[in-house]
Coordinates of C-alpha atoms in Angstrom, one line a residue:
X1 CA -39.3 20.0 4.5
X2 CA -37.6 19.9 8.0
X3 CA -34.0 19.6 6.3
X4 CA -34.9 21.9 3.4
X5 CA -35.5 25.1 6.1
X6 CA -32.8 23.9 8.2
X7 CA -30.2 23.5 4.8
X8 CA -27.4 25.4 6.4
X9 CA -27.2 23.0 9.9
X10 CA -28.1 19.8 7.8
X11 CA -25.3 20.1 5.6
X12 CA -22.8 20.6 8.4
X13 CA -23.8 17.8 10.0
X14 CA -24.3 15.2 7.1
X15 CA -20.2 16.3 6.3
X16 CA -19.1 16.2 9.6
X17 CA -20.8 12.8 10.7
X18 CA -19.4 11.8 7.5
X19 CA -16.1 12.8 7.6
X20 CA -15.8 11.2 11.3
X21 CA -17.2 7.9 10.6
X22 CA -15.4 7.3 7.4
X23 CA -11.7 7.8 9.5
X24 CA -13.3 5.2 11.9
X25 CA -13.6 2.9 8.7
X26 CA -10.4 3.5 7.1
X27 CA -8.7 2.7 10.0
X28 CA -10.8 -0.4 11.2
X29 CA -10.6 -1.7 7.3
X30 CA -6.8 -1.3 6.9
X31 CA -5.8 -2.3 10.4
X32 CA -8.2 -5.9 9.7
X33 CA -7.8 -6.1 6.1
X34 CA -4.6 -5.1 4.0
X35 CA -1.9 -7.2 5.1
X36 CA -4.6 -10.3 4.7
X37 CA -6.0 -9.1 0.9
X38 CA -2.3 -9.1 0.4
X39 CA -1.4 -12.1 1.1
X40 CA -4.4 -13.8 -0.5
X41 CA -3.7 -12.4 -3.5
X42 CA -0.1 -13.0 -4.1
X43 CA -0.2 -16.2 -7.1
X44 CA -0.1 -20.1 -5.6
X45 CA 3.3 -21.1 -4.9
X46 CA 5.0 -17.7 -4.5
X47 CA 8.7 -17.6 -3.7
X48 CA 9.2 -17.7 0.4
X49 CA 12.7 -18.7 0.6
X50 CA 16.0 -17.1 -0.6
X51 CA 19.1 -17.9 -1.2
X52 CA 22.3 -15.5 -1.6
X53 CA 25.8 -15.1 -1.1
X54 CA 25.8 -18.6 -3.0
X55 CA 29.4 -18.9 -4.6
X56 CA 29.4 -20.4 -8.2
X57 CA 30.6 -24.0 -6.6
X58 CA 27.5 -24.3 -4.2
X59 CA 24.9 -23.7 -6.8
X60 CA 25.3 -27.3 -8.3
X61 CA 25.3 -29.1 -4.5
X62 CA 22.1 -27.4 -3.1
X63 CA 20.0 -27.6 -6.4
X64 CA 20.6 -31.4 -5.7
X65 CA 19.9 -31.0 -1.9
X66 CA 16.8 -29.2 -2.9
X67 CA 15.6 -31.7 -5.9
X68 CA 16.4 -34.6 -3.1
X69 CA 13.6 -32.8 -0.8
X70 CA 11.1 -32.1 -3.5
X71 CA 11.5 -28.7 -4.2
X72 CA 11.8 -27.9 -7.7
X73 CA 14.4 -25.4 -9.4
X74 CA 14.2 -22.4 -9.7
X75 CA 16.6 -19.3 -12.0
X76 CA 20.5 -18.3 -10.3
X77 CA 21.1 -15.1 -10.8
X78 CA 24.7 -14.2 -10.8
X79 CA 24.6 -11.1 -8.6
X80 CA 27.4 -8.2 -8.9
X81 CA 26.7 -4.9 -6.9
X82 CA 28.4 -1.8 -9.0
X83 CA 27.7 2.4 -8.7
X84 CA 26.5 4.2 -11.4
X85 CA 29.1 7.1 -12.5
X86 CA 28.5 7.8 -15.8
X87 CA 25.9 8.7 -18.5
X88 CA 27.0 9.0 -22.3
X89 CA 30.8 8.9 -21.1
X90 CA 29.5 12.2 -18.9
X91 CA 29.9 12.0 -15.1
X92 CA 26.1 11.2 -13.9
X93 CA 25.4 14.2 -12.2
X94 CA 26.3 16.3 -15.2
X95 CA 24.4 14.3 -16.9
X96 CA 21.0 14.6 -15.1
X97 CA 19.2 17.8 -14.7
X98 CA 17.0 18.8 -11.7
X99 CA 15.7 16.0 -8.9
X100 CA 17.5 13.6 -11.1
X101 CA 20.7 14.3 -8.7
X102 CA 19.2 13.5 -6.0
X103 CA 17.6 10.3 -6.8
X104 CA 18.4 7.2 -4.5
X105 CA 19.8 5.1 -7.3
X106 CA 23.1 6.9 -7.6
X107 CA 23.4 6.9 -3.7
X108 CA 24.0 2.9 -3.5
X109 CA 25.3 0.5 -5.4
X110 CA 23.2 -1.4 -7.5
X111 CA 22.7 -4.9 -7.8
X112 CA 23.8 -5.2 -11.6
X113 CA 23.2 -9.5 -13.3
X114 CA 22.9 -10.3 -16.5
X115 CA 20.2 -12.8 -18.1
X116 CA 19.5 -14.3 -21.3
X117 CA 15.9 -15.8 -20.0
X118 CA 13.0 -13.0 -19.3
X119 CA 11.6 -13.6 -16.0
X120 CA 7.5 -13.6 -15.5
X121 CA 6.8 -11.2 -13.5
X122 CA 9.1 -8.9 -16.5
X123 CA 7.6 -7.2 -19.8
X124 CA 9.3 -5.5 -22.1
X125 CA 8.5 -2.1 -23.1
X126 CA 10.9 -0.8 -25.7
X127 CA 13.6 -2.1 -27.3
X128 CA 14.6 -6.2 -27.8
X129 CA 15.0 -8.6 -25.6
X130 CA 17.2 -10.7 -24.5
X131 CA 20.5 -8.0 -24.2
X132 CA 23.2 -9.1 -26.5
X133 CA 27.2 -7.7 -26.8
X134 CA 26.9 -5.7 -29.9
X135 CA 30.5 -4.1 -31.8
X136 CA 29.9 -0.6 -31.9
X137 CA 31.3 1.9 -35.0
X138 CA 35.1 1.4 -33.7
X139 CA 34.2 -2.4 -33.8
X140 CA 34.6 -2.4 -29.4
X141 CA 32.4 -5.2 -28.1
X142 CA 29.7 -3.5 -26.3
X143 CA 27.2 -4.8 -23.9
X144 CA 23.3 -4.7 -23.9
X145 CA 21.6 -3.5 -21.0
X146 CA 18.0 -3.8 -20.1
X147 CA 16.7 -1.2 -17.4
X148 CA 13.6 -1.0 -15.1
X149 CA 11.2 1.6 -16.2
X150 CA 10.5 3.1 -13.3
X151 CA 14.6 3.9 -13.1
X152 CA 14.6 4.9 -17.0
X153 CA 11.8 7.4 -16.2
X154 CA 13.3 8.9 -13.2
X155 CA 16.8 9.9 -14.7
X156 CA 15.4 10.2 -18.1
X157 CA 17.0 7.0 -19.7
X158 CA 16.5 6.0 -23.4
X159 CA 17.1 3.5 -26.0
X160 CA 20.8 3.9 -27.4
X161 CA 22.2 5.4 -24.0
X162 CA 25.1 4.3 -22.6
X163 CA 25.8 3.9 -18.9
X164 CA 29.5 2.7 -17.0
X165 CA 29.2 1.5 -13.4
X166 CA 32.2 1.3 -11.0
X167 CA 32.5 -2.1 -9.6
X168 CA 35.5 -2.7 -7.3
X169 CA 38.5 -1.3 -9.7
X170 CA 36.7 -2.2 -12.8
X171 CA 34.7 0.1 -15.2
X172 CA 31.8 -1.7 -16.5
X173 CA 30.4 -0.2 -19.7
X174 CA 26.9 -1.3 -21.4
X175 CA 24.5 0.3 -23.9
X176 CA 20.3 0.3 -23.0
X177 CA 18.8 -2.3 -25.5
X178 CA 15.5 -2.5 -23.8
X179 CA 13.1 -1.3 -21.0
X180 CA 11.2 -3.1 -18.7
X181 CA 7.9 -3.3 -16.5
X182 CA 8.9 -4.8 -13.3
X183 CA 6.3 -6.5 -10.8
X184 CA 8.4 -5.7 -8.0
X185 CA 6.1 -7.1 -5.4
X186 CA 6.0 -10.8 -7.0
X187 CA 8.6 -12.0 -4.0
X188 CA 10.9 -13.5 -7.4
X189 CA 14.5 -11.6 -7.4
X190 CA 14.2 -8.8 -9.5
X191 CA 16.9 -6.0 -11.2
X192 CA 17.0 -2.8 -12.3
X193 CA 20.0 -3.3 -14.6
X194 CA 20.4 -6.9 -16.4
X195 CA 23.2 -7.1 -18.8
X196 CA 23.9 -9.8 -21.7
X197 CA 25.6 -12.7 -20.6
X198 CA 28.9 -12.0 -20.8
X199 CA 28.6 -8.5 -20.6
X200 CA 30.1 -8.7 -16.8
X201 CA 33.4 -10.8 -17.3
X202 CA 36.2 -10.6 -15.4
X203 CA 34.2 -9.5 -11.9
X204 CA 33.4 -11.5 -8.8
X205 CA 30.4 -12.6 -8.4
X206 CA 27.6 -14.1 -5.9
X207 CA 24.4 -16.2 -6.7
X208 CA 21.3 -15.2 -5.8
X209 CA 17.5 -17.6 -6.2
X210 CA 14.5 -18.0 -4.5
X211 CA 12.5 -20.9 -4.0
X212 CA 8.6 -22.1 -2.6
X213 CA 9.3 -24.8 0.3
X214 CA 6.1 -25.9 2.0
X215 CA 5.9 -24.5 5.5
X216 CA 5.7 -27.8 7.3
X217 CA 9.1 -28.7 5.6
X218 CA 10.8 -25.3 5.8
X219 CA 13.0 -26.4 9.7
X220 CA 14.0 -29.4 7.3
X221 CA 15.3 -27.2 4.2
X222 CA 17.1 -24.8 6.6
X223 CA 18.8 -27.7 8.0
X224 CA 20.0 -29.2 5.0
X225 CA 21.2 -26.0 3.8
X226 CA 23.2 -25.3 7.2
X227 CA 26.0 -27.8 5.6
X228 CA 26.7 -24.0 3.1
X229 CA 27.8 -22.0 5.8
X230 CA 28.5 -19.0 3.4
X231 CA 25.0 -19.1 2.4
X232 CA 22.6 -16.6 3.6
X233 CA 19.1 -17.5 4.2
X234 CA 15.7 -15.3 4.0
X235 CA 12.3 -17.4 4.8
X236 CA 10.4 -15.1 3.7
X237 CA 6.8 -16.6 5.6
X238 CA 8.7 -15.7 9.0
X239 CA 9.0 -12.3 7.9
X240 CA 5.2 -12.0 6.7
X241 CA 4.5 -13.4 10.0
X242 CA 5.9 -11.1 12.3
X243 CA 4.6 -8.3 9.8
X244 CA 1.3 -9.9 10.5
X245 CA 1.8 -9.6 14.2
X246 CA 3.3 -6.3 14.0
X247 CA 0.1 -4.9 12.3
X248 CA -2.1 -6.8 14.6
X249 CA -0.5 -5.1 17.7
X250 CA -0.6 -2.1 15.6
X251 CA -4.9 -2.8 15.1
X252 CA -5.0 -3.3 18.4
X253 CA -3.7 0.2 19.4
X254 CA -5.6 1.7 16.7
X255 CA -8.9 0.3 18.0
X256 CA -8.0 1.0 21.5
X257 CA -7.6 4.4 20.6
X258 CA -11.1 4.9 18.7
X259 CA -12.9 4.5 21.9
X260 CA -11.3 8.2 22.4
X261 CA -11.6 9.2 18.9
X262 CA -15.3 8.4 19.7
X263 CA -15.5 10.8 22.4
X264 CA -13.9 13.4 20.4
X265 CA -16.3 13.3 17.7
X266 CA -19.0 13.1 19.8
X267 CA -18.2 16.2 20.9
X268 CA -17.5 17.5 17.3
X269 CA -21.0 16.6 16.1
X270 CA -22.2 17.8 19.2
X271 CA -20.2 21.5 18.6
X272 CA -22.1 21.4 15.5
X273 CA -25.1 21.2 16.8
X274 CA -25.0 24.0 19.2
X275 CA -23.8 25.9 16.6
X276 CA -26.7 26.1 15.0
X277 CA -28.8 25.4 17.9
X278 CA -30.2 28.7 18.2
X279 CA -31.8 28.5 14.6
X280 CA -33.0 24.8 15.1
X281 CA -34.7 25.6 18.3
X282 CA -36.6 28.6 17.0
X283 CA -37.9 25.7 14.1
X284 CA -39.2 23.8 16.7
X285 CA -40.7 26.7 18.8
X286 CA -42.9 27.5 15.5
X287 CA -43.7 24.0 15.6
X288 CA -44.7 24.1 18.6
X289 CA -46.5 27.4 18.7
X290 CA -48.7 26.4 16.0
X291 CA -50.3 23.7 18.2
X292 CA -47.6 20.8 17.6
X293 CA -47.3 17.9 20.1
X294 CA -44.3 16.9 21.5
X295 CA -45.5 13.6 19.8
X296 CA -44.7 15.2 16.4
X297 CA -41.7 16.9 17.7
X298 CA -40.2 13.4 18.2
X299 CA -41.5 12.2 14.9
X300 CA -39.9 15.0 13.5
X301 CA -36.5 14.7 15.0
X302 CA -36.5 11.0 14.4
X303 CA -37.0 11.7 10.4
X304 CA -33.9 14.1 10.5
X305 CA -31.9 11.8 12.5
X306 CA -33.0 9.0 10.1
X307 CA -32.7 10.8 6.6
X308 CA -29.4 12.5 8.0
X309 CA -27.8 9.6 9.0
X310 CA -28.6 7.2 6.3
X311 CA -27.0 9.8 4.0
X312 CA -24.1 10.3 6.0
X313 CA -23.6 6.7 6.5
X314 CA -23.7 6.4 2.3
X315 CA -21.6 8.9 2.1
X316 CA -19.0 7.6 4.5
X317 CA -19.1 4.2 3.1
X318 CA -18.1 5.6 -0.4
X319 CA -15.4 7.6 1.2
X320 CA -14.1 4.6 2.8
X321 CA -13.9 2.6 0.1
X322 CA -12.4 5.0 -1.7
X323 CA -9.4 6.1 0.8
X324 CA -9.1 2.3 1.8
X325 CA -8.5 1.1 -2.1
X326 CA -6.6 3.9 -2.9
X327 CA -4.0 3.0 -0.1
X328 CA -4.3 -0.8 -1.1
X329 CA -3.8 0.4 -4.7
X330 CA -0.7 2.7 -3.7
X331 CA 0.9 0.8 -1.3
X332 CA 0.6 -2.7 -2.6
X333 CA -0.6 -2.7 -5.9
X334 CA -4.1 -4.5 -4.9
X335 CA -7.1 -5.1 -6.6
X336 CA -10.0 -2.9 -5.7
X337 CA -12.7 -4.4 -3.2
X338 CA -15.7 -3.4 -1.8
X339 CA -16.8 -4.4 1.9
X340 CA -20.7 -5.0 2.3
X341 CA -20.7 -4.4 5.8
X342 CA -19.5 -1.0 6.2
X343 CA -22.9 0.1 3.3
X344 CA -24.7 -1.6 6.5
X345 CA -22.9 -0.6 9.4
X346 CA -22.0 3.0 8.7
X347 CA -25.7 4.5 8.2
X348 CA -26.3 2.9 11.6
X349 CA -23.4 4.2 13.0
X350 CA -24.6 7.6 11.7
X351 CA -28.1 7.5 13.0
X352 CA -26.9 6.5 16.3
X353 CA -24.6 9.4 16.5
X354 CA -27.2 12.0 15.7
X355 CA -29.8 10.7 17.7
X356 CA -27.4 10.6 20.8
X357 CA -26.0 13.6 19.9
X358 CA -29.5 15.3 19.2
X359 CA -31.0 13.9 22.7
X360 CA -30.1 17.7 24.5
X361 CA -32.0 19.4 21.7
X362 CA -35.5 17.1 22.0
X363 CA -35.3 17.1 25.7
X364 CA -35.4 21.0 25.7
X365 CA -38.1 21.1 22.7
X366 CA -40.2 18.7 24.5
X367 CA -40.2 19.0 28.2
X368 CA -40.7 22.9 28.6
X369 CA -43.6 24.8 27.6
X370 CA -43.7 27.0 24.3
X371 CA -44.3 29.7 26.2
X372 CA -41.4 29.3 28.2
X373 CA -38.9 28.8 25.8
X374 CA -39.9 31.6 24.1
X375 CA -39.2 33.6 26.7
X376 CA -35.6 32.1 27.0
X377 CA -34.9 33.5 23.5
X378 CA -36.3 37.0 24.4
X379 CA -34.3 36.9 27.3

């Protein structure tokens, strides 16, 4: 009945202690937990070393280097970097209508291969797979392309199109056989344009792999690979490392500054409750006049704080959960999880924020007379 006649200052407080503790949660949660669900999630023996700039000659030497160490094989990709320029034999930005121009693909070069053998982390939409060099009506051998979906959607890219990139002096011409899904955060090398083989004759051409090398042995690959000195190497578990650190220190700072965030909504719950501290102390004046003790009073007030700040708590926890999996979700494709703790935590946190923030209000109810207080609010 208490939160029923005071409706107006219950439901600003239950959003407000709600709203507050649920930004302490999402940014305890993602500072503690994202980069590690990340990691754990990513399959067993995931990629954590590349290899590129490999000329044609080194591939066959440091596949036996590698195979002499243990480390099995993995797919080259022959890597050629070309700019897209034209759509349907019309200049690209004819060709594309609307934020289509301005899309990053046709700021760079892209890296361009070609591949007969679908990689795992690929599925094919549309079209047929592998690409193949077809004879169009003029009988001119042309090349099949597949494209990354996300890249057909953005520029509007269909079976049957045909697309010419500029690499070096050439002009190299192919015709979209098939679209593809791309798991782009499988740490395997992974293309937005693969041609058929052959398609990219007559161009230079780098190798590109990656491989999974057992961190205890990694010194000892890097080593044996030092005798390539044209070779450029990416251990990919140093970089996830320092990432690691990086968002540690970043936790760090974050947590550091909730201790000030706590202040600061402190005083927000606190600014909601003298806003409406008028109409809650004239409640307790009634409840007083009509003979209640001061007993009751705290009974009363323990109730709200209680009821206001197990809902709260609830409510927080949801939100949490929710803003935390949509970033995980967003960011880094993640599965959705729930953390028990917070469903425990955050209603305490809640009911200790009330009743702290309450503490003014019961001290005024309880230790002056009804008489006198009523006087202050004639007065």
């Amino acid at each position: 009945s208490v939160l029923r006649t005071q409706a107006r200052s219950s439901s600003i407080q239950l959003m407000v202690t709600s709203l507050v503790i649920c930004l302490f949660g999402v940014v305890a949660i993602s500072s503690q937990n994202l980069l590690s669900q990340w990691q754990k999630e990513l399959p067993e023996n995931t990629p954590n070393l590349f290899l590129f700039n490999v000329s044609e000659m080194d591939v066959a030497p440091i596949n036996r280097t590698l195979t002499q160490q243990g480390i099995d094989q993995n797919q080259w990709y022959p890597i050629i970097r070309g700019r897209l320029k034209y759509l349907n034999d019309t200049p690209i930005k004819e060709a594309l209508a609307g934020d289509a121009k301005e899309d990053g693909s046709l700021k760079r070069e892209l890296n361009l291969t070609w591949s007969e053998r679908l990689a795992p982390d690929n599925k094919v939409l549309e079209g047929q797979w592998p690409p193949v060099i077809e004879k169009d009506e003029t009988s001119v051998p042309v090349a099949g392309m597949s494209v990354e979906s996300g890249l057909a959607k953005r520029l509007g890219l269909k079976l049957g199109d045909h697309m010419s990139f500029q690499v070096g002096a050439e002009m190299v011409k192919g015709k979209i056989t098939s679209i593809r899904e791309v798991q782009w955060d499988s740490f395997r090398p992974n293309f937005f344009i693969i041609f058929a083989k052959g398609g990219l004759a007559n161009v230079a051409v780098t190798y590109l792999s990656s491989f999974h090398v057992p961190e205890q042995m990694t010194k000892q690959v890097e080593d044996s690979l030092r005798e390539f000195p044209t070779v450029s190497i990416i251990p990919a578990f140093r970089l996830l490392k320092q990432l690691g650190i990086l968002i540690a220190q970043a936790g760090i700072i974050l947590q550091s500054s909730m201790v000030f965030l706590m202040i600061l909504s402190m005083a927000l719950i606190f600014s909601v409750l003298l806003s409406t501290y008028e109409e809650r102390l004239m409640h307790g004046l009634v409840i007083r006049a009509v003979g209640g003790s001061n007993r009751f009073l705290n009974k009363m007030l323990m109730i709200e704080w209680f009821v206001l700040g197990t809902v709260s708590g609830i409510t927080a926890a949801a939100l949490t959960e929710a803003i935390y999996n949509l970033i995980a979700a967003g960011m880094l494709d993640l599965e959705p999880q729930l953390h028990a703790v917070i469903w425990l935590v955050m209603p305490l946190l809640a009911i200790l924020a009330l009743a702290i923030s309450g503490q003014g209000l019961r001290r005024h109810l309880t230790n002056q007379s009804p008489m006198q207080l009523l006087k202050e609010q004639m007065g």
